[in-house]
Amino acid sequence: MANENTAETVEHQKGILGLIERAGNRLPDPVFIFLYLIIVMAVVSQVTAWLGLAVDHPTRVAPDGGPAQVEAISVFSAAALQHLLVEMPEIFTGFHPLGYVLVVMLGAGVAERAGLFGTAMRASVRNAPALLLTPAVALIAMIGNLAADAAYVVLIPLAGVIFAAAGRHPIAGITAAFAGVSGGFSANLFPGQLDALLFGITEEAVIQLAPDWTMNIAGNWYFIMAMTFVFLPVIWFVTDRIIEPRLGRWTGGATPGDVDDADDDPSAPLTDRQKAGLRNALVAIIAVVALWLVLTIDFVALVTGGAASMYGGDVPLLNEDPTLSLTQQLVPFFSSLVAGFMILFILAGWAYGATAGTIKNHRDVVEMMAGAMKDMGYYLVLAFFAAYFVEMFNLSQLGLISAVNGADAIRDSGLPLPLVLGLLVLFTGVLNLFVGSASAKWALLAPVLVPMLMLLSVSPEMATAAYRVGDGATNIITPLMVYFPLVLVFARRWVPSFGLGSLTASMVPYSMWLLISGILMTIIWVYLGLPLGPGASVAYELPQGM
């Protein structure tokens, strides 16, 4: 064992990945990164205020009819200090991502702890035809992002078992699942808690230029669906044509050597109660979807041609102002999806748990919701410092000044917008090697990138989509990714000599091809101007005369 540990330590120190690991390990916790940035921001705001740094506001008009000036403001000014100290609770609780994420996680916590997510993934992968085993694992892995941690803990080891049972190398199953769960982190068929988190941060950045802009959790729906089907053949090809031939023929058994018992074995068959639980969860999901349709569409008025109404007035989730476009009329529906996902997860998780036996009574549901909030403790600490950093950045007006200057520099460079978005994907992928947290990175980048791209007529939804592509592709090659050691443990259950370098080398082809395909998809999407989701386009027109 001592020799194995020594060998692994040497592996940690080799090559560019060793350099990345050492550099990343020297970085402080993201909470302290934001604390240090707050200190730097305070000093920079004072210096730029002394220098009189200013730009013309792109949309606001001064009283004399000319463009309004945006001047750098010191956070040490009396008014700024009063705001930052007196309104500290409001700055924290008013941080847009906070409410969105906590609401969704109340529901997701029930579904995860009841076992719905894990059982659903097991059922999906176990029933996959042998010929389509790799794409089935990759697809379920990407959809499994909705289950957050459960996808790593359940699906990745299960994929190894399923591959071995089919006579294929289990490491190939593990790498395919890891690539789908983590490399395809933002790809999915449905919006989820990640959408609520990222768009909350986006909304915080947008208010610098468009205070009336409202987050739409489905703003990247079409894009992430397309990403799923772009990444699916990539993972399939890399697994079957590159990784599995490199691993060689599997000659071991159909199970790893150290499965403790059937209760912990992800390959154990589903019980009758679990199967019934899945059916009842599906009924609950259909019921919630039907409810949201009823709250959005007046079916009685639709059938009678407006002669009668279900509500006798306004439809709850529809703005029926005839002067508005259909997208604007559906704003209440889009805004309600955060609540919709919470209710869907709670009812589906409860229906499953009550049938499968993981939920005995309503007190279990409350405990699961409370447990989900306990798990969010670190995020709450991070959100406090991120909220303060964003607030100071906005207050100093340096974000807007940087965005205006950055937009001018891009215009002067003559770079086409599709290429600019492609470079944003690449930049995010490189940064992701050192700062793994999706929310932390976006909280750092969004205050500058979102308004800068808005000034270049790129929508906040498109900026968020480009960020998401780069954020996932390099997750699977950095040892700083929190689940990287866990995946290594799963692999070593099958091949004890499988080391850190082995796992990294196996994941590099996935990362490279996911990043290339993601960049190309982003460039083509922007070039064609395809819609990103319901009511979300690539192009954006700034409101004038505010």
Tab-separated table of N, CA and C in Angstrom, residues 31 92 97-109 112-113 148-149 193-194 196-197 368-384 439:
chain	number	residue	atom	x	y	z
A	31	VAL	N	-14.966	30.917	-1.313
A	31	VAL	CA	-15.473	31.954	-0.408
A	31	VAL	C	-14.410	33.019	-0.188
A	92	PHE	N	-27.910	40.444	0.751
A	92	PHE	CA	-27.804	38.984	0.760
A	92	PHE	C	-29.106	38.320	0.322
A	97	PRO	N	-29.932	34.588	-7.449
A	97	PRO	CA	-29.833	33.125	-7.510
A	97	PRO	C	-30.277	32.442	-6.226
A	98	LEU	N	-30.151	33.144	-5.100
A	98	LEU	CA	-30.394	32.514	-3.808
A	98	LEU	C	-31.805	31.946	-3.703
A	99	GLY	N	-32.788	32.784	-3.953
A	99	GLY	CA	-34.179	32.327	-3.840
A	99	GLY	C	-34.513	31.243	-4.844
A	100	TYR	N	-34.051	31.417	-6.073
A	100	TYR	CA	-34.353	30.433	-7.110
A	100	TYR	C	-33.814	29.055	-6.736
A	101	VAL	N	-32.549	29.016	-6.307
A	101	VAL	CA	-31.912	27.733	-6.013
A	101	VAL	C	-32.541	27.077	-4.791
A	102	LEU	N	-32.780	27.843	-3.746
A	102	LEU	CA	-33.345	27.261	-2.526
A	102	LEU	C	-34.738	26.692	-2.783
A	103	VAL	N	-35.535	27.385	-3.592
A	103	VAL	CA	-36.888	26.899	-3.881
A	103	VAL	C	-36.831	25.572	-4.635
A	104	VAL	N	-36.014	25.506	-5.679
A	104	VAL	CA	-35.915	24.270	-6.457
A	104	VAL	C	-35.359	23.139	-5.602
A	105	MET	N	-34.364	23.444	-4.756
A	105	MET	CA	-33.734	22.403	-3.950
A	105	MET	C	-34.664	21.865	-2.870
A	106	LEU	N	-35.648	22.636	-2.439
A	106	LEU	CA	-36.638	22.099	-1.502
A	106	LEU	C	-37.323	20.875	-2.098
A	107	GLY	N	-37.656	20.969	-3.382
A	107	GLY	CA	-38.283	19.828	-4.052
A	107	GLY	C	-37.306	18.752	-4.424
A	108	ALA	N	-36.141	19.154	-4.981
A	108	ALA	CA	-35.149	18.172	-5.421
A	108	ALA	C	-34.635	17.350	-4.245
A	109	GLY	N	-34.582	17.959	-3.055
A	109	GLY	CA	-34.135	17.228	-1.874
A	109	GLY	C	-35.048	16.070	-1.524
A	112	GLU	N	-34.573	13.308	-4.288
A	112	GLU	CA	-33.288	12.609	-4.165
A	112	GLU	C	-33.273	11.704	-2.940
A	113	ARG	N	-33.699	12.234	-1.793
A	113	ARG	CA	-33.637	11.453	-0.555
A	113	ARG	C	-34.654	10.321	-0.522
A	148	ALA	N	-28.246	15.929	-9.655
A	148	ALA	CA	-27.038	16.446	-9.008
A	148	ALA	C	-26.146	15.305	-8.506
A	149	ASP	N	-25.879	15.260	-7.181
A	149	ASP	CA	-24.922	14.296	-6.636
A	149	ASP	C	-25.306	12.850	-6.909
A	193	GLN	N	-32.297	22.679	-11.800
A	193	GLN	CA	-31.784	23.569	-10.770
A	193	GLN	C	-30.580	24.375	-11.246
A	194	LEU	N	-29.775	23.814	-12.190
A	194	LEU	CA	-28.648	24.570	-12.719
A	194	LEU	C	-29.132	25.791	-13.493
A	196	ALA	N	-31.863	27.489	-12.907
A	196	ALA	CA	-32.288	28.479	-11.914
A	196	ALA	C	-31.080	29.190	-11.314
A	197	LEU	N	-30.024	28.437	-11.035
A	197	LEU	CA	-28.826	29.016	-10.436
A	197	LEU	C	-28.135	30.001	-11.380
A	368	MET	N	-36.741	15.589	4.884
A	368	MET	CA	-35.981	15.587	3.629
A	368	MET	C	-35.776	17.002	3.097
A	369	MET	N	-36.804	17.833	3.202
A	369	MET	CA	-36.667	19.222	2.774
A	369	MET	C	-35.659	19.945	3.659
A	370	ALA	N	-35.716	19.681	4.976
A	370	ALA	CA	-34.758	20.299	5.888
A	370	ALA	C	-33.339	19.815	5.592
A	371	GLY	N	-33.206	18.522	5.263
A	371	GLY	CA	-31.895	17.984	4.921
A	371	GLY	C	-31.315	18.635	3.679
A	372	ALA	N	-32.183	18.906	2.715
A	372	ALA	CA	-31.726	19.585	1.496
A	372	ALA	C	-31.192	20.976	1.820
A	373	MET	N	-31.855	21.671	2.744
A	373	MET	CA	-31.392	23.001	3.133
A	373	MET	C	-30.068	22.919	3.907
A	374	LYS	N	-29.890	21.854	4.705
A	374	LYS	CA	-28.617	21.678	5.401
A	374	LYS	C	-27.484	21.508	4.396
A	375	ASP	N	-27.753	20.760	3.335
A	375	ASP	CA	-26.735	20.552	2.308
A	375	ASP	C	-26.374	21.846	1.586
A	376	MET	N	-27.265	22.834	1.648
A	376	MET	CA	-27.020	24.114	0.981
A	376	MET	C	-26.251	25.080	1.870
A	377	GLY	N	-25.799	24.614	3.035
A	377	GLY	CA	-25.104	25.501	3.965
A	377	GLY	C	-23.892	26.170	3.350
A	378	TYR	N	-23.047	25.388	2.674
A	378	TYR	CA	-21.863	25.983	2.050
A	378	TYR	C	-22.273	26.986	0.975
A	379	TYR	N	-23.293	26.626	0.195
A	379	TYR	CA	-23.726	27.546	-0.858
A	379	TYR	C	-24.207	28.868	-0.261
A	380	LEU	N	-24.876	28.817	0.890
A	380	LEU	CA	-25.354	30.047	1.519
A	380	LEU	C	-24.179	30.955	1.901
A	381	VAL	N	-23.117	30.347	2.427
A	381	VAL	CA	-21.930	31.138	2.768
A	381	VAL	C	-21.316	31.737	1.508
A	382	LEU	N	-21.165	30.910	0.469
A	382	LEU	CA	-20.616	31.396	-0.790
A	382	LEU	C	-21.495	32.489	-1.388
A	383	ALA	N	-22.819	32.300	-1.330
A	383	ALA	CA	-23.747	33.271	-1.901
A	383	ALA	C	-23.641	34.615	-1.202
A	384	PHE	N	-23.385	34.615	0.115
A	384	PHE	CA	-23.263	35.890	0.842
A	384	PHE	C	-22.118	36.711	0.275
A	439	SER	N	-21.253	28.151	-10.243
A	439	SER	CA	-21.844	29.407	-9.773
A	439	SER	C	-20.768	30.424	-9.438
